[in-house]
């Protein structure tokens, strides 16, 4: 099922979605800005990857009556949106960090944060090894 390029990409999207949600929840539960920022960073990367995937597919379509020069500009538009998302995520992370410096925070349920980050590390290692194997097999 995940042995093809498309299947491997699907596995990557699924695992990144689950891990992103886990990091954000762990960051909120523990109050840790570093875990929350990692979750936001992962969410931004996931959205950017999805946007890139769909925009590249759309840009590959041939010219038609409404788009006489093709659909290539959609990649530029998508890249601009991705850049804005990164700035937005960075702004939120900075805001949270400053707020917690000013008002202080006590990290709670640290075990949850360590556990989620440990699971994310192992899962990313396993998925990346699988992606590498599929890429070699598919010459992609």
Short mmCIF file of N, CA and C in Angstrom, two decimals:
data_model
loop_
_atom_site.label_atom_id
_atom_site.label_comp_id
_atom_site.label_asym_id
_atom_site.label_seq_id
_atom_site.Cartn_x
_atom_site.Cartn_y
_atom_site.Cartn_z
N UNK A 1 0.82 -1.19 0.00
CA UNK A 1 0.00 0.00 0.00
C UNK A 1 0.87 1.26 0.00
N UNK A 2 1.94 1.28 0.79
CA UNK A 2 2.81 2.45 0.85
C UNK A 2 4.10 2.23 0.07
N UNK A 3 4.11 1.22 -0.82
CA UNK A 3 5.33 0.86 -1.54
C UNK A 3 5.56 1.71 -2.79
N UNK A 4 4.56 2.47 -3.24
CA UNK A 4 4.72 3.32 -4.40
C UNK A 4 5.06 4.74 -3.97
N UNK A 5 5.45 5.59 -4.94
CA UNK A 5 5.75 6.98 -4.63
C UNK A 5 4.54 7.67 -4.01
N UNK A 6 3.39 7.46 -4.61
CA UNK A 6 2.17 8.09 -4.11
C UNK A 6 1.82 7.56 -2.72
N UNK A 7 1.95 6.27 -2.53
CA UNK A 7 1.67 5.68 -1.22
C UNK A 7 2.62 6.18 -0.15
N UNK A 8 3.90 6.29 -0.50
CA UNK A 8 4.89 6.79 0.45
C UNK A 8 4.60 8.24 0.80
N UNK A 9 4.21 9.03 -0.20
CA UNK A 9 3.86 10.43 0.08
C UNK A 9 2.63 10.49 0.98
N UNK A 10 1.68 9.61 0.76
CA UNK A 10 0.50 9.54 1.62
C UNK A 10 0.86 9.17 3.05
N UNK A 11 1.76 8.19 3.20
CA UNK A 11 2.22 7.80 4.52
C UNK A 11 2.89 8.98 5.22
N UNK A 12 3.69 9.73 4.49
CA UNK A 12 4.36 10.89 5.05
C UNK A 12 3.36 11.94 5.52
N UNK A 13 2.35 12.18 4.72
CA UNK A 13 1.33 13.17 5.09
C UNK A 13 0.56 12.70 6.32
N UNK A 14 0.20 11.43 6.36
CA UNK A 14 -0.54 10.89 7.50
C UNK A 14 0.30 10.99 8.78
N UNK A 15 1.55 10.51 8.70
CA UNK A 15 2.39 10.52 9.91
C UNK A 15 2.67 11.94 10.37
N UNK A 16 2.93 12.85 9.43
CA UNK A 16 3.19 14.24 9.82
C UNK A 16 1.96 14.89 10.43
N UNK A 17 0.79 14.55 9.94
CA UNK A 17 -0.45 15.10 10.51
C UNK A 17 -0.61 14.64 11.96
N UNK A 18 -0.45 13.35 12.18
CA UNK A 18 -0.61 12.80 13.54
C UNK A 18 0.44 13.39 14.48
N UNK A 19 1.69 13.45 14.03
CA UNK A 19 2.76 13.97 14.88
C UNK A 19 2.59 15.46 15.15
N UNK A 20 2.15 16.20 14.17
CA UNK A 20 1.92 17.64 14.35
C UNK A 20 0.85 17.86 15.41
N UNK A 21 -0.25 17.15 15.31
CA UNK A 21 -1.32 17.28 16.30
C UNK A 21 -0.81 16.90 17.69
N UNK A 22 -0.03 15.81 17.75
CA UNK A 22 0.53 15.38 19.04
C UNK A 22 1.43 16.44 19.66
N UNK A 23 2.27 17.07 18.84
CA UNK A 23 3.18 18.10 19.35
C UNK A 23 2.41 19.32 19.84
N UNK A 24 1.40 19.73 19.10
CA UNK A 24 0.63 20.91 19.50
C UNK A 24 -0.12 20.62 20.80
N UNK A 25 -0.74 19.47 20.90
CA UNK A 25 -1.46 19.11 22.13
C UNK A 25 -0.49 19.02 23.30
N UNK A 26 0.66 18.37 23.10
CA UNK A 26 1.66 18.26 24.17
C UNK A 26 2.17 19.63 24.58
N UNK A 27 2.37 20.52 23.61
CA UNK A 27 2.82 21.87 23.92
C UNK A 27 1.80 22.63 24.75
N UNK A 28 0.52 22.45 24.42
CA UNK A 28 -0.54 23.12 25.19
C UNK A 28 -0.68 22.52 26.59
N UNK A 29 -0.58 21.20 26.70
CA UNK A 29 -0.71 20.53 28.00
C UNK A 29 0.44 20.89 28.93
N UNK A 30 1.66 20.88 28.39
CA UNK A 30 2.83 21.14 29.23
C UNK A 30 3.08 22.62 29.47
N UNK A 31 2.63 23.46 28.56
CA UNK A 31 2.93 24.88 28.64
C UNK A 31 4.29 25.22 28.08
N UNK A 32 4.92 24.27 27.39
CA UNK A 32 6.26 24.46 26.85
C UNK A 32 6.21 25.17 25.50
N UNK A 33 6.84 26.34 25.45
CA UNK A 33 6.90 27.09 24.19
C UNK A 33 7.70 26.31 23.15
N UNK A 34 8.74 25.61 23.57
CA UNK A 34 9.57 24.90 22.59
C UNK A 34 8.80 23.76 21.93
N UNK A 35 8.01 23.03 22.70
CA UNK A 35 7.22 21.94 22.10
C UNK A 35 6.11 22.52 21.23
N UNK A 36 5.46 23.57 21.73
CA UNK A 36 4.40 24.21 20.94
C UNK A 36 4.97 24.78 19.65
N UNK A 37 6.14 25.42 19.72
CA UNK A 37 6.73 25.98 18.51
C UNK A 37 7.12 24.88 17.53
N UNK A 38 7.57 23.74 18.03
CA UNK A 38 7.88 22.61 17.15
C UNK A 38 6.61 22.10 16.47
N UNK A 39 5.51 22.07 17.22
CA UNK A 39 4.23 21.67 16.62
C UNK A 39 3.76 22.65 15.57
N UNK A 40 3.91 23.93 15.83
CA UNK A 40 3.50 24.95 14.85
C UNK A 40 4.41 24.88 13.63
N UNK A 41 5.70 24.68 13.86
CA UNK A 41 6.64 24.54 12.74
C UNK A 41 6.27 23.33 11.89
N UNK A 42 5.96 22.22 12.54
CA UNK A 42 5.56 21.01 11.80
C UNK A 42 4.27 21.24 11.03
N UNK A 43 3.32 21.96 11.62
CA UNK A 43 2.05 22.25 10.94
C UNK A 43 2.30 23.12 9.72
N UNK A 44 3.17 24.10 9.85
CA UNK A 44 3.50 24.98 8.72
C UNK A 44 4.16 24.18 7.60
N UNK A 45 5.10 23.30 7.98
CA UNK A 45 5.75 22.45 6.98
C UNK A 45 4.75 21.54 6.28
N UNK A 46 3.84 20.97 7.05
CA UNK A 46 2.83 20.08 6.48
C UNK A 46 1.94 20.83 5.50
N UNK A 47 1.46 22.00 5.90
CA UNK A 47 0.62 22.79 4.99
C UNK A 47 1.39 23.22 3.74
N UNK A 48 2.64 23.59 3.92
CA UNK A 48 3.46 23.99 2.78
C UNK A 48 3.67 22.81 1.83
N UNK A 49 3.90 21.63 2.38
CA UNK A 49 4.08 20.44 1.53
C UNK A 49 2.81 20.11 0.76
N UNK A 50 1.67 20.21 1.44
CA UNK A 50 0.40 19.96 0.76
C UNK A 50 0.14 20.98 -0.34
N UNK A 51 0.41 22.25 -0.03
CA UNK A 51 0.23 23.29 -1.04
C UNK A 51 1.16 23.06 -2.22
N UNK A 52 2.41 22.73 -1.94
CA UNK A 52 3.36 22.48 -3.02
C UNK A 52 2.92 21.29 -3.87
N UNK A 53 2.47 20.23 -3.22
CA UNK A 53 2.02 19.03 -3.94
C UNK A 53 0.90 19.38 -4.92
N UNK A 54 -0.11 20.09 -4.43
CA UNK A 54 -1.26 20.41 -5.28
C UNK A 54 -0.93 21.50 -6.30
N UNK A 55 -0.09 22.46 -5.94
CA UNK A 55 0.23 23.52 -6.90
C UNK A 55 1.11 22.99 -8.03
N UNK A 56 2.01 22.08 -7.73
CA UNK A 56 2.84 21.49 -8.79
C UNK A 56 1.98 20.68 -9.74
N UNK A 57 1.03 19.94 -9.19
CA UNK A 57 0.11 19.19 -10.06
C UNK A 57 -0.69 20.13 -10.93
N UNK A 58 -1.18 21.23 -10.36
CA UNK A 58 -1.98 22.18 -11.13
C UNK A 58 -1.12 22.89 -12.16
N UNK A 59 0.10 23.24 -11.80
CA UNK A 59 0.98 23.96 -12.73
C UNK A 59 1.39 23.09 -13.92
N UNK A 60 1.34 21.79 -13.75
CA UNK A 60 1.74 20.88 -14.83
C UNK A 60 0.67 20.74 -15.91
N UNK A 61 -0.53 21.23 -15.64
CA UNK A 61 -1.60 21.14 -16.65
C UNK A 61 -1.23 21.98 -17.86
N UNK A 62 -1.62 21.53 -19.04
CA UNK A 62 -1.29 22.30 -20.25
C UNK A 62 -2.14 23.57 -20.36
N UNK A 63 -1.70 24.46 -21.23
CA UNK A 63 -2.44 25.70 -21.47
C UNK A 63 -3.84 25.38 -21.97
N UNK A 64 -4.77 26.27 -21.67
CA UNK A 64 -6.15 26.11 -22.16
C UNK A 64 -6.67 27.48 -22.58
N UNK A 65 -7.95 27.58 -22.90
CA UNK A 65 -8.53 28.84 -23.39
C UNK A 65 -8.40 29.97 -22.38
N UNK A 66 -8.56 29.66 -21.09
CA UNK A 66 -8.50 30.70 -20.06
C UNK A 66 -7.08 31.00 -19.61
N UNK A 67 -6.15 30.07 -19.83
CA UNK A 67 -4.77 30.23 -19.40
C UNK A 67 -3.86 29.92 -20.59
N UNK A 68 -3.75 30.87 -21.49
CA UNK A 68 -3.05 30.64 -22.76
C UNK A 68 -1.56 30.39 -22.57
N UNK A 69 -1.00 30.84 -21.47
CA UNK A 69 0.43 30.65 -21.23
C UNK A 69 0.70 29.55 -20.20
N UNK A 70 -0.32 28.78 -19.89
CA UNK A 70 -0.17 27.68 -18.95
C UNK A 70 -0.58 28.07 -17.53
N UNK A 71 -0.29 27.18 -16.62
CA UNK A 71 -0.70 27.35 -15.23
C UNK A 71 0.49 27.53 -14.29
N UNK A 72 1.66 27.84 -14.82
CA UNK A 72 2.90 27.91 -14.04
C UNK A 72 2.89 28.94 -12.92
N UNK A 73 2.14 30.02 -13.07
CA UNK A 73 2.13 31.07 -12.05
C UNK A 73 1.58 30.60 -10.71
N UNK A 74 0.81 29.51 -10.72
CA UNK A 74 0.25 29.02 -9.47
C UNK A 74 1.35 28.62 -8.49
N UNK A 75 2.49 28.15 -9.00
CA UNK A 75 3.60 27.81 -8.12
C UNK A 75 4.12 29.05 -7.41
N UNK A 76 4.22 30.18 -8.12
CA UNK A 76 4.68 31.42 -7.50
C UNK A 76 3.70 31.88 -6.42
N UNK A 77 2.42 31.81 -6.72
CA UNK A 77 1.40 32.20 -5.76
C UNK A 77 1.47 31.31 -4.52
N UNK A 78 1.61 30.01 -4.74
CA UNK A 78 1.70 29.06 -3.64
C UNK A 78 2.92 29.35 -2.77
N UNK A 79 4.04 29.65 -3.40
CA UNK A 79 5.25 29.99 -2.65
C UNK A 79 5.07 31.23 -1.79
N UNK A 80 4.35 32.20 -2.31
CA UNK A 80 4.09 33.43 -1.54
C UNK A 80 3.23 33.12 -0.32
N UNK A 81 2.23 32.30 -0.49
CA UNK A 81 1.36 31.91 0.62
C UNK A 81 2.18 31.15 1.67
N UNK A 82 3.04 30.25 1.22
CA UNK A 82 3.89 29.49 2.15
C UNK A 82 4.77 30.43 2.97
N UNK A 83 5.34 31.43 2.31
CA UNK A 83 6.18 32.41 3.01
C UNK A 83 5.39 33.17 4.07
N UNK A 84 4.18 33.58 3.74
CA UNK A 84 3.33 34.28 4.71
C UNK A 84 2.98 33.39 5.89
N UNK A 85 2.75 32.11 5.63
CA UNK A 85 2.45 31.17 6.71
C UNK A 85 3.64 31.06 7.67
N UNK A 86 4.84 31.01 7.12
CA UNK A 86 6.03 30.91 7.96
C UNK A 86 6.18 32.16 8.83
N UNK A 87 5.98 33.34 8.24
CA UNK A 87 6.05 34.58 9.03
C UNK A 87 4.98 34.61 10.11
N UNK A 88 3.77 34.16 9.77
CA UNK A 88 2.69 34.12 10.76
C UNK A 88 3.02 33.19 11.92
N UNK A 89 3.54 32.01 11.61
CA UNK A 89 3.92 31.06 12.66
C UNK A 89 5.03 31.63 13.52
N UNK A 90 6.03 32.24 12.89
CA UNK A 90 7.13 32.84 13.64
C UNK A 90 6.62 33.95 14.57
N UNK A 91 5.71 34.77 14.07
CA UNK A 91 5.14 35.84 14.89
C UNK A 91 4.43 35.29 16.11
N UNK A 92 3.65 34.23 15.93
CA UNK A 92 2.94 33.64 17.05
C UNK A 92 3.90 33.04 18.07
N UNK A 93 4.93 32.36 17.59
CA UNK A 93 5.92 31.76 18.49
C UNK A 93 6.63 32.84 19.30
N UNK A 94 7.02 33.93 18.65
CA UNK A 94 7.68 35.04 19.35
C UNK A 94 6.74 35.64 20.39
N UNK A 95 5.48 35.84 20.03
CA UNK A 95 4.48 36.38 20.95
C UNK A 95 4.37 35.50 22.20
N UNK A 96 4.23 34.19 22.00
CA UNK A 96 4.09 33.26 23.12
C UNK A 96 5.34 33.26 23.99
N UNK A 97 6.51 33.29 23.36
CA UNK A 97 7.76 33.28 24.12
C UNK A 97 7.88 34.53 24.98
N UNK A 98 7.59 35.69 24.42
CA UNK A 98 7.67 36.95 25.17
C UNK A 98 6.65 36.96 26.31
N UNK A 99 5.44 36.51 26.01
CA UNK A 99 4.39 36.47 27.04
C UNK A 99 4.81 35.58 28.21
N UNK A 100 5.42 34.45 27.91
CA UNK A 100 5.82 33.54 28.98
C UNK A 100 7.06 34.04 29.72
N UNK A 101 7.91 34.81 29.05
CA UNK A 101 9.05 35.43 29.74
C UNK A 101 8.54 36.48 30.72
N UNK A 102 7.60 37.29 30.29
CA UNK A 102 7.08 38.37 31.12
C UNK A 102 6.27 37.83 32.30
N UNK A 103 5.35 36.92 32.04
CA UNK A 103 4.45 36.44 33.07
C UNK A 103 4.92 35.15 33.74
N UNK A 104 5.92 34.52 33.17
CA UNK A 104 6.43 33.27 33.73
C UNK A 104 5.50 32.11 33.41
N UNK A 105 6.03 30.94 33.50
CA UNK A 105 5.26 29.73 33.25
C UNK A 105 5.91 28.58 34.01
N UNK A 106 5.09 27.70 34.50
CA UNK A 106 5.60 26.51 35.14
C UNK A 106 5.26 25.34 34.22
N UNK A 107 6.29 24.66 33.78
CA UNK A 107 6.08 23.52 32.89
C UNK A 107 5.40 22.41 33.69
N UNK A 108 4.30 21.91 33.13
CA UNK A 108 3.55 20.84 33.77
C UNK A 108 3.53 19.62 32.86
N UNK A 109 3.35 18.48 33.45
CA UNK A 109 3.22 17.23 32.70
C UNK A 109 4.38 17.05 31.72
N UNK A 110 5.58 17.27 32.21
CA UNK A 110 6.76 17.20 31.35
C UNK A 110 6.90 15.84 30.68
N UNK A 111 6.45 14.79 31.35
CA UNK A 111 6.52 13.45 30.78
C UNK A 111 5.79 13.34 29.45
N UNK A 112 4.64 14.02 29.35
CA UNK A 112 3.87 14.03 28.09
C UNK A 112 4.70 14.63 26.97
N UNK A 113 5.33 15.75 27.26
CA UNK A 113 6.13 16.42 26.24
C UNK A 113 7.30 15.58 25.79
N UNK A 114 8.01 14.99 26.75
CA UNK A 114 9.15 14.14 26.41
C UNK A 114 8.68 12.93 25.62
N UNK A 115 7.56 12.35 26.04
CA UNK A 115 7.03 11.17 25.34
C UNK A 115 6.64 11.47 23.91
N UNK A 116 5.92 12.56 23.71
CA UNK A 116 5.48 12.92 22.35
C UNK A 116 6.69 13.21 21.47
N UNK A 117 7.65 13.95 21.98
CA UNK A 117 8.83 14.27 21.16
C UNK A 117 9.65 13.02 20.88
N UNK A 118 9.70 12.08 21.83
CA UNK A 118 10.40 10.81 21.60
C UNK A 118 9.71 9.98 20.53
N UNK A 119 8.39 9.87 20.62
CA UNK A 119 7.61 9.13 19.61
C UNK A 119 7.79 9.79 18.24
N UNK A 120 7.75 11.12 18.21
CA UNK A 120 7.92 11.84 16.94
C UNK A 120 9.28 11.55 16.32
N UNK A 121 10.32 11.50 17.15
CA UNK A 121 11.66 11.22 16.65
C UNK A 121 11.73 9.82 16.04
N UNK A 122 11.22 8.84 16.75
CA UNK A 122 11.25 7.45 16.25
C UNK A 122 10.39 7.32 14.99
N UNK A 123 9.20 7.88 15.01
CA UNK A 123 8.30 7.79 13.84
C UNK A 123 8.92 8.46 12.62
N UNK A 124 9.51 9.65 12.81
CA UNK A 124 10.15 10.33 11.67
C UNK A 124 11.31 9.52 11.12
N UNK A 125 12.06 8.88 12.00
CA UNK A 125 13.18 8.04 11.54
C UNK A 125 12.66 6.87 10.71
N UNK A 126 11.63 6.19 11.19
CA UNK A 126 11.08 5.03 10.48
C UNK A 126 10.49 5.46 9.14
N UNK A 127 9.70 6.52 9.13
CA UNK A 127 9.07 6.98 7.88
C UNK A 127 10.13 7.45 6.90
N UNK A 128 11.15 8.16 7.37
CA UNK A 128 12.18 8.64 6.43
C UNK A 128 12.97 7.49 5.83
N UNK A 129 13.23 6.45 6.61
CA UNK A 129 13.91 5.26 6.05
C UNK A 129 13.04 4.62 4.98
N UNK A 130 11.73 4.53 5.24
CA UNK A 130 10.81 3.95 4.25
C UNK A 130 10.78 4.81 2.98
N UNK A 131 10.69 6.12 3.15
CA UNK A 131 10.69 7.02 1.99
C UNK A 131 11.97 6.86 1.18
N UNK A 132 13.08 6.71 1.86
CA UNK A 132 14.37 6.53 1.17
C UNK A 132 14.37 5.22 0.37
N UNK A 133 13.87 4.14 0.98
CA UNK A 133 13.81 2.84 0.27
C UNK A 133 12.92 2.93 -0.98
N UNK A 134 11.75 3.54 -0.82
CA UNK A 134 10.83 3.68 -1.96
C UNK A 134 11.47 4.56 -3.04
N UNK A 135 12.12 5.63 -2.63
CA UNK A 135 12.76 6.53 -3.60
C UNK A 135 13.84 5.80 -4.39
N UNK A 136 14.63 4.97 -3.72
CA UNK A 136 15.67 4.20 -4.43
C UNK A 136 15.03 3.20 -5.39
N UNK A 137 13.99 2.51 -4.93
CA UNK A 137 13.32 1.51 -5.74
C UNK A 137 12.66 2.14 -6.97
N UNK A 138 12.03 3.29 -6.76
CA UNK A 138 11.30 3.98 -7.83
C UNK A 138 12.19 4.91 -8.65
N UNK A 139 13.46 5.03 -8.24
CA UNK A 139 14.40 5.96 -8.88
C UNK A 139 13.79 7.37 -8.91
N UNK A 140 13.37 7.79 -7.73
CA UNK A 140 12.68 9.10 -7.62
C UNK A 140 13.41 9.99 -6.63
#
